[in-house]
XYZ file of C-alpha atoms in Angstrom:
399
model
C -8.439 -7.582 -15.651
C -11.215 -5.300 -14.468
C -12.966 -2.790 -16.687
C -11.672 0.122 -14.586
C -8.061 -0.865 -15.140
C -7.840 -1.082 -18.911
C -7.125 2.636 -19.233
C -3.699 2.363 -17.596
C -0.852 3.320 -19.904
C 1.988 0.837 -19.296
C 4.547 3.619 -19.773
C 3.015 5.428 -16.780
C 4.886 2.905 -14.637
C 8.021 4.916 -15.441
C 9.002 8.085 -13.529
C 7.931 11.405 -15.001
C 11.442 11.883 -16.420
C 11.204 8.531 -18.155
C 14.462 6.646 -18.516
C 16.741 9.531 -17.550
C 17.568 7.964 -14.179
C 19.514 4.793 -13.438
C 16.682 2.276 -13.189
C 17.464 -1.326 -12.273
C 15.139 -4.179 -11.452
C 14.465 -7.878 -11.517
C 12.454 -9.634 -14.190
C 11.440 -13.220 -14.802
C 12.858 -14.450 -18.095
C 10.798 -17.360 -19.469
C 11.768 -20.041 -21.951
C 14.886 -22.212 -21.955
C 16.951 -21.464 -18.859
C 14.049 -19.596 -17.271
C 14.730 -17.623 -14.115
C 15.156 -14.191 -12.538
C 17.430 -11.631 -14.162
C 18.948 -8.395 -12.951
C 18.177 -5.748 -15.549
C 18.791 -2.122 -16.432
C 16.021 -0.137 -18.133
C 17.458 2.073 -20.854
C 16.044 3.976 -23.851
C 17.385 1.186 -26.051
C 15.512 -1.493 -24.098
C 15.762 -3.831 -21.112
C 19.264 -5.258 -20.672
C 20.164 -8.396 -18.717
C 23.067 -7.702 -16.314
C 22.927 -11.071 -14.563
C 26.274 -12.288 -15.948
C 27.962 -9.398 -14.159
C 25.603 -9.239 -11.158
C 23.833 -12.540 -10.408
C 21.734 -10.886 -7.673
C 20.482 -7.413 -6.900
C 22.346 -7.672 -3.603
C 25.584 -8.043 -5.577
C 24.925 -4.956 -7.672
C 23.954 -2.776 -4.723
C 27.085 -3.775 -2.821
C 29.638 -2.451 -5.327
C 31.200 0.923 -4.570
C 29.167 2.887 -7.135
C 26.115 0.864 -8.177
C 24.760 3.441 -10.628
C 28.053 3.705 -12.481
C 28.404 -0.091 -12.519
C 24.875 -0.562 -13.869
C 25.445 1.977 -16.634
C 28.815 0.459 -17.569
C 27.585 -3.137 -17.812
C 26.613 -4.056 -21.366
C 24.362 -7.091 -21.035
C 22.033 -8.744 -23.504
C 18.884 -6.955 -24.674
C 15.799 -8.848 -23.540
C 12.980 -6.702 -24.919
C 11.730 -3.157 -25.201
C 10.867 -1.245 -22.044
C 7.311 -0.810 -23.319
C 6.989 -4.571 -23.816
C 8.177 -5.322 -20.289
C 5.858 -2.785 -18.685
C 2.851 -3.860 -20.734
C 3.405 -7.413 -19.505
C 3.697 -6.203 -15.885
C 0.196 -4.815 -15.406
C -2.355 -6.794 -13.376
C -4.268 -9.256 -15.510
C -2.091 -8.839 -18.610
C 0.720 -11.331 -18.056
C 1.861 -13.470 -20.949
C 4.105 -16.098 -19.351
C 6.020 -16.426 -22.622
C 7.398 -12.892 -22.190
C 9.466 -11.216 -19.407
C 7.675 -9.479 -16.528
C 8.721 -7.447 -13.500
C 9.485 -9.039 -10.146
C 10.072 -7.283 -6.839
C 13.463 -5.567 -7.302
C 15.074 -7.066 -4.169
C 16.293 -10.621 -3.676
C 18.750 -11.586 -0.904
C 18.081 -8.446 1.106
C 16.201 -8.484 4.407
C 12.861 -6.684 4.125
C 12.509 -4.245 7.027
C 9.892 -1.620 7.809
C 9.732 1.344 10.152
C 6.475 2.350 11.783
C 4.951 5.576 13.098
C 7.682 7.700 11.524
C 5.211 10.467 10.715
C 4.141 12.019 14.012
C 1.108 13.574 12.335
C -0.249 10.089 11.546
C -0.004 8.983 15.169
C -3.644 9.740 15.837
C -4.866 6.890 13.650
C -2.502 4.436 15.327
C -3.735 5.469 18.763
C -7.323 5.099 17.526
C -6.605 1.572 16.255
C -5.294 0.649 19.687
C -8.084 2.316 21.632
C -10.759 0.812 19.347
C -9.263 -2.675 19.796
C -9.645 -3.232 16.058
C -13.337 -2.251 15.911
C -13.805 0.182 12.987
C -17.240 1.233 14.225
C -15.676 2.932 17.271
C -13.149 4.932 15.269
C -15.072 8.186 14.696
C -15.970 8.725 18.341
C -12.462 7.894 19.495
C -10.958 10.158 16.845
C -12.859 13.118 18.248
C -11.757 12.339 21.791
C -8.099 11.838 20.915
C -7.860 14.964 18.758
C -9.374 17.034 21.560
C -6.561 15.921 23.853
C -3.463 15.877 21.677
C -4.495 17.978 18.666
C -4.693 17.021 15.022
C -1.129 17.784 13.960
C 2.028 16.641 15.727
C 4.290 17.279 12.754
C 6.376 19.936 14.505
C 7.393 17.617 17.326
C 10.858 16.111 16.966
C 10.992 12.570 18.370
C 13.096 12.330 21.507
C 13.247 16.110 22.006
C 12.533 17.821 25.359
C 9.205 19.016 23.927
C 8.276 15.462 23.001
C 9.131 14.245 26.487
C 6.945 16.989 28.011
C 4.049 15.829 25.834
C 4.713 12.252 26.912
C 4.481 13.220 30.572
C 1.210 15.110 29.957
C -0.378 12.208 28.110
C 0.683 9.767 30.802
C -1.092 11.918 33.382
C -4.237 11.836 31.258
C -4.026 8.060 30.883
C -3.665 8.307 27.115
C -0.090 7.116 26.688
C 0.239 4.504 23.954
C 2.905 2.201 22.599
C 2.435 3.995 19.266
C 3.148 7.346 20.879
C 6.268 5.814 22.438
C 7.815 5.024 19.053
C 6.254 8.061 17.366
C 7.667 10.787 19.599
C 10.149 8.855 21.743
C 13.855 8.476 20.931
C 13.664 4.943 19.506
C 12.271 4.171 16.068
C 10.140 1.093 15.459
C 11.812 -1.234 12.957
C 10.372 -4.659 12.247
C 10.768 -7.413 9.673
C 7.999 -6.971 7.125
C 8.503 -10.296 5.367
C 11.161 -12.806 4.396
C 13.772 -12.253 1.722
C 12.370 -13.159 -1.716
C 8.746 -13.131 -0.462
C 7.771 -9.685 -1.791
C 5.578 -9.354 -4.870
C 6.288 -6.932 -7.686
C 4.392 -4.563 -9.933
C 1.458 -6.342 -11.567
C 1.215 -9.124 -9.007
C -1.791 -9.645 -6.771
C -1.353 -8.263 -3.262
C -2.939 -10.101 -0.365
C -5.142 -9.300 2.607
C -6.236 -11.984 5.045
C -9.780 -13.245 4.527
C -10.432 -12.907 8.278
C -9.651 -9.164 8.243
C -12.567 -6.745 7.987
C -10.644 -3.451 8.461
C -7.518 -2.959 6.375
C -5.835 -0.534 4.019
C -2.831 0.046 1.761
C 0.196 1.916 3.075
C 2.037 3.829 0.319
C 5.696 4.222 1.250
C 9.142 5.043 -0.039
C 11.484 2.072 0.343
C 15.246 2.558 0.640
C 17.796 0.184 -0.879
C 20.659 -0.238 1.605
C 23.883 -2.178 1.028
C 25.779 -4.422 3.448
C 27.744 -1.462 4.814
C 24.620 0.499 5.728
C 24.972 2.795 2.725
C 21.760 4.054 1.149
C 22.200 3.553 -2.600
C 18.721 3.966 -4.074
C 14.994 3.984 -3.538
C 11.771 2.393 -4.742
C 8.103 2.245 -3.714
C 6.256 -0.185 -1.490
C 2.850 -1.158 -0.136
C 3.098 -2.185 3.522
C -0.429 -3.617 3.686
C -1.974 -2.938 7.092
C -4.662 -5.061 8.757
C -6.002 -2.465 11.163
C -8.389 -4.752 13.001
C -5.764 -7.397 13.776
C -2.982 -5.022 14.819
C -5.516 -2.884 16.675
C -6.455 -5.805 18.918
C -2.858 -6.046 20.104
C 0.513 -4.794 18.896
C 1.775 -8.301 19.697
C -0.190 -9.415 16.634
C 2.029 -7.319 14.360
C 3.439 -10.417 12.673
C -0.039 -11.781 11.968
C -1.075 -8.383 10.666
C 1.959 -7.693 8.489
C 3.697 -10.879 7.345
C 1.331 -12.907 5.192
C 1.455 -14.427 1.741
C 1.619 -11.693 -0.943
C 1.169 -8.940 1.662
C 4.296 -6.967 0.726
C 4.629 -5.264 -2.665
C 7.843 -3.515 -3.766
C 8.684 -1.896 -7.090
C 8.444 -1.269 -9.902
C 12.254 -1.024 -9.886
C 15.039 0.648 -7.884
C 16.209 4.096 -8.876
C 19.897 4.190 -7.986
C 21.457 7.364 -6.644
C 23.448 9.230 -9.276
C 24.145 12.805 -10.286
C 20.450 13.349 -11.041
C 18.823 11.612 -8.072
C 20.023 11.638 -4.465
C 18.828 11.104 -0.916
C 17.778 14.757 -0.836
C 15.315 13.955 -3.621
C 13.951 11.093 -1.515
C 13.394 13.536 1.338
C 11.154 15.573 -0.975
C 9.252 12.707 -2.623
C 5.486 12.992 -2.914
C 3.838 9.577 -2.985
C 0.316 9.382 -4.387
C -2.162 6.596 -3.700
C -5.143 5.711 -5.869
C -7.487 2.820 -5.116
C -10.379 2.012 -7.421
C -12.743 -0.848 -6.733
C -14.990 -2.956 -8.880
C -17.821 -1.149 -7.055
C -16.418 2.112 -8.571
C -15.390 3.351 -5.121
C -12.287 5.533 -5.360
C -9.814 6.415 -2.649
C -6.993 8.897 -3.036
C -4.237 9.742 -0.612
C -0.842 11.359 -0.403
C 2.349 10.708 1.528
C 4.645 13.749 1.786
C 8.161 12.694 2.701
C 8.934 16.268 3.738
C 6.700 15.679 6.777
C 8.541 12.640 8.074
C 9.503 13.074 11.722
C 12.742 11.100 11.512
C 15.363 11.589 8.836
C 15.920 8.481 6.678
C 19.571 8.369 7.724
C 18.518 8.161 11.391
C 16.141 5.278 10.666
C 18.873 3.393 8.797
C 21.410 4.122 11.547
C 19.070 2.730 14.200
C 18.407 -0.326 12.005
C 22.099 -1.230 11.690
C 23.122 -0.164 15.196
C 22.690 -3.583 16.805
C 22.566 -5.991 13.855
C 24.408 -6.804 10.654
C 22.966 -7.215 7.160
C 25.615 -8.921 5.031
C 23.235 -9.075 2.051
C 21.906 -5.567 2.606
C 18.265 -4.691 3.238
C 15.355 -2.730 1.896
C 13.601 -0.432 4.348
C 10.037 0.893 4.270
C 10.116 4.439 5.674
C 6.547 4.581 6.979
C 3.482 6.452 5.816
C 1.621 9.642 6.533
C -1.536 8.172 5.038
C -4.366 6.459 6.946
C -7.762 6.385 5.198
C -10.878 7.363 7.141
C -13.357 7.667 4.235
C -16.500 5.562 4.635
C -16.897 2.957 1.914
C -20.042 0.963 2.683
C -21.798 2.677 5.567
C -21.499 5.831 7.696
C -18.882 5.336 10.377
C -17.630 2.145 8.784
C -14.416 3.649 7.431
C -12.414 2.257 4.544
C -11.464 -1.352 3.967
C -10.327 -3.225 0.887
C -12.532 -5.352 -1.306
C -11.376 -8.089 -3.609
C -10.420 -6.756 -7.023
C -9.358 -3.288 -5.791
C -6.656 -1.815 -8.019
C -4.009 -0.063 -5.958
C -1.607 2.384 -7.618
C 1.248 3.926 -5.630
C 3.069 6.545 -7.653
C 5.721 9.223 -7.238
C 7.223 11.618 -9.799
C 10.757 10.218 -9.513
C 10.135 6.547 -8.700
C 7.325 5.589 -11.069
C 4.242 3.530 -10.227
C 3.647 0.302 -8.324
C 0.335 -1.262 -9.362
C -1.294 -4.293 -7.726
C -4.694 -5.943 -7.501
C -6.121 -6.999 -4.133
C -6.915 -10.618 -3.410
C -6.931 -12.846 -0.332
C -3.598 -14.089 1.004
C -5.036 -17.575 0.980
C -5.817 -17.503 -2.749
C -2.836 -15.482 -4.003
C -0.189 -17.599 -5.728
C 1.815 -19.267 -2.948
C 5.427 -18.212 -2.505
C 7.595 -21.084 -3.740
C 10.767 -19.468 -5.110
C 12.976 -18.885 -2.067
C 16.719 -18.653 -1.518
C 17.473 -22.321 -2.217
C 15.491 -22.115 -5.442
C 17.328 -18.942 -6.455
C 20.785 -20.407 -5.847
C 19.863 -23.630 -7.625
C 18.442 -21.699 -10.562
C 21.502 -19.460 -10.915
C 23.810 -22.463 -10.664
C 21.806 -24.353 -13.269
C 22.118 -21.412 -15.666
C 25.892 -21.263 -15.140
C 25.734 -17.841 -13.509
C 27.656 -18.643 -10.342
C 30.959 -19.538 -11.949
C 33.554 -17.043 -10.701
C 30.727 -14.923 -9.330
C 29.889 -13.561 -5.896
C 26.140 -13.590 -5.365
């Protein structure tokens, strides 16, 4: 644990309204019969719902997940404060429960360039071919041609198509502009099911990346029928140098060990929290390094260019997700602050503490390390099924 991190209050992981909402998650329960548990966070404590819902996918697929989570009794595991205190980076006591990523069987999908006003940085990445030192000059050139704010342009609209034609004439058309203002949204697989890390875990960047950044995002929880049933937070770590060299390197840039963080838990939609609240979420980013460098950013969901329902509809239009999926909605934020030298821009350093927070979804906190040295992902779907079976949780149950 770094000296800059010790001032975190574990209870700050909760939303500003505390435990008023329907908060569900996954925790690792140690000891005899150790394994993952589906839990509800309540004023009375953390309650294990795994007997009723062996997987998060099961819970999210019932007709009214929030009502089902509130109705399930479950066994009390610990106090909420105890769980959160054991889910901060560098504090884990393996004899006590800690938070995991709140998804399990679900596919992990992500949508890109959904904020038209952030397009400029994507175009710069492409034009710079991953070289951060070229970014400032290119930024000036690009802004002079397309302006600094595209937020009023509706993707796929006649106005967007006119802009596309103009940019093509100027030789500035980009694959990022295609998905940013064109009719089709970019949706890709961020990582494999069960591979995401949770609040308190180390998050990974590749050791061969010299230009990278966090991406603070709202993540939707979607059931097998395409219904949006809740939301959480995520860090869609971006390796700008690798993706900037070629969009065909997206997999190498995005899907690496420990490179996807989701959490701290899912807030299910109920009478007090709905998709309209998601549309108005304000997501704050705070990075503080061991060199005392601080970076702050903000992601305003009100400025998203595509409605979340449209992104989900395009995701399910040509594929099925029988276990449901979680969906990163994209980010408005792209850091340009210089960290080490003028014109060098921002990039992570080992030990950076990254906090992604919103008023209604709480805080996701992770510490940066290299993908190669982060704990390897070992607990996949076979391990999950074997663990649940060994604990007698699959008898008469649908996972």
